[in-house]
């Protein structure tokens, strides 16, 4: 059958990691109020709606296209925007990780309890999942899809 949106996100993340393309994907759970979602979309460089597909997500972060900076925003199986800026407090740096990891961690720790994020490191090719104050390095597509189902539905 067709892949679930969670599997599509996982497939995209690991393909991007394999090719050393950095990525940041924000996942809004059902408990996030519409006003908080609107605030993110107002800041997005490119708000729009489309189904979550691995190829679409990969195209956002491939090379130096117009949408590769910032994060992609996903809720309920739909991409809601790209080029969402996340800001970093450099006082909370994570040793050995780049800006996508720092900002994903801060976003998940402070924005709302029902958010999660996926970050792909272009330096190391690692895939990390963030929820609350937790960061977990993920080893496989099925593991990432499972984490997304558990924390971002």
XYZ file of C-alpha atoms in Angstrom:
153
model
C 0.000 0.000 0.000
C 0.889 3.644 -0.032
C 3.387 4.872 2.530
C 2.079 6.873 5.480
C 3.128 10.509 5.796
C 5.340 9.522 8.729
C 7.128 6.995 6.500
C 7.496 9.646 3.782
C 9.198 12.015 6.254
C 11.503 9.210 7.412
C 12.388 8.222 3.832
C 13.185 11.833 2.936
C 15.318 12.342 6.057
C 17.488 9.307 5.399
C 17.867 10.065 1.682
C 18.947 13.605 2.559
C 21.359 12.240 5.176
C 22.839 9.782 2.681
C 23.547 12.669 0.291
C 24.769 14.962 3.105
C 22.008 17.526 2.603
C 21.035 19.269 5.830
C 17.352 19.528 6.677
C 15.009 20.668 9.401
C 11.406 19.471 9.551
C 8.976 20.774 12.180
C 6.069 18.545 13.142
C 3.038 20.149 14.790
C 0.852 17.818 16.843
C -2.913 18.143 17.111
C -2.665 20.008 20.430
C -0.917 23.043 18.936
C -3.386 25.968 18.849
C -4.191 27.513 15.482
C -2.769 30.846 16.680
C 0.676 29.300 17.255
C 0.555 27.635 13.837
C -0.417 30.942 12.217
C 2.528 32.687 13.887
C 4.904 30.179 12.273
C 3.207 30.517 8.895
C 3.362 34.312 9.097
C 7.133 33.987 9.500
C 7.463 31.370 6.754
C 9.175 32.533 3.625
C 6.837 30.381 1.569
C 3.472 29.273 3.005
C 1.518 26.740 0.896
C -0.163 23.359 1.310
C 0.715 20.006 -0.227
C 0.747 16.321 0.701
C 3.819 14.992 2.474
C 5.916 13.061 -0.057
C 9.579 12.120 0.320
C 10.500 13.553 -3.087
C 8.866 16.900 -2.298
C 10.649 17.158 1.057
C 13.979 16.240 -0.552
C 13.522 18.925 -3.204
C 13.185 21.628 -0.526
C 16.619 20.901 0.920
C 18.510 19.847 -2.194
C 21.431 22.075 -3.137
C 20.959 25.795 -2.809
C 17.408 26.190 -4.053
C 15.250 29.078 -2.862
C 13.605 27.019 -0.076
C 16.602 25.213 1.444
C 17.168 27.683 4.293
C 14.900 27.382 7.301
C 12.514 24.611 8.212
C 9.600 22.852 6.568
C 6.386 22.845 8.619
C 4.154 19.735 8.679
C 0.837 19.064 10.414
C -1.590 16.153 9.981
C 0.166 14.821 6.903
C 0.353 18.136 5.048
C 3.266 20.437 4.353
C 2.105 23.927 5.378
C 5.157 25.976 4.482
C 8.871 26.142 3.872
C 11.702 28.503 4.758
C 10.376 28.864 8.315
C 13.065 30.717 10.295
C 14.101 29.357 13.691
C 16.233 31.492 15.926
C 19.064 30.338 18.128
C 20.155 31.299 21.601
C 23.879 30.632 21.369
C 24.071 30.250 25.148
C 22.603 26.754 24.759
C 24.927 25.302 22.143
C 25.066 21.538 21.701
C 28.650 20.372 21.359
C 29.394 18.720 18.043
C 26.171 19.731 16.300
C 25.274 22.403 13.778
C 22.704 25.170 13.780
C 19.819 22.980 12.585
C 20.218 20.806 15.677
C 20.507 23.780 18.046
C 17.431 25.507 16.727
C 15.352 22.286 16.523
C 16.137 21.535 20.166
C 15.216 25.046 21.274
C 12.021 25.027 19.207
C 10.838 21.742 20.736
C 11.786 22.788 24.260
C 10.029 26.151 24.150
C 7.371 26.475 21.416
C 4.646 24.056 22.589
C 4.506 20.598 24.248
C 2.912 19.049 21.125
C 5.715 19.706 18.656
C 8.582 17.589 17.422
C 11.357 18.103 14.897
C 13.644 16.119 12.627
C 17.105 17.473 11.867
C 19.543 16.084 9.319
C 23.191 17.061 9.653
C 24.964 17.887 6.417
C 28.298 17.557 8.254
C 27.817 14.049 9.696
C 24.823 12.656 7.814
C 23.122 11.886 11.131
C 19.360 12.071 11.641
C 18.046 13.346 14.979
C 14.542 13.483 16.432
C 13.611 16.157 18.971
C 10.673 16.175 21.371
C 10.485 18.413 24.430
C 13.997 18.614 25.865
C 14.979 15.246 24.399
C 17.169 14.558 21.383
C 17.505 11.076 19.982
C 19.849 10.056 17.196
C 17.880 7.781 14.880
C 19.384 4.769 13.117
C 16.690 3.776 10.604
C 13.615 4.865 8.667
C 11.226 2.582 10.620
C 12.551 3.926 13.928
C 12.027 7.533 12.808
C 8.525 6.828 11.448
C 7.634 5.232 14.793
C 8.915 8.239 16.770
C 6.931 10.601 14.555
C 3.746 8.535 15.044
C 4.285 8.504 18.807
C 5.062 12.198 19.320
C 3.692 14.204 16.400
C 0.199 12.871 15.789
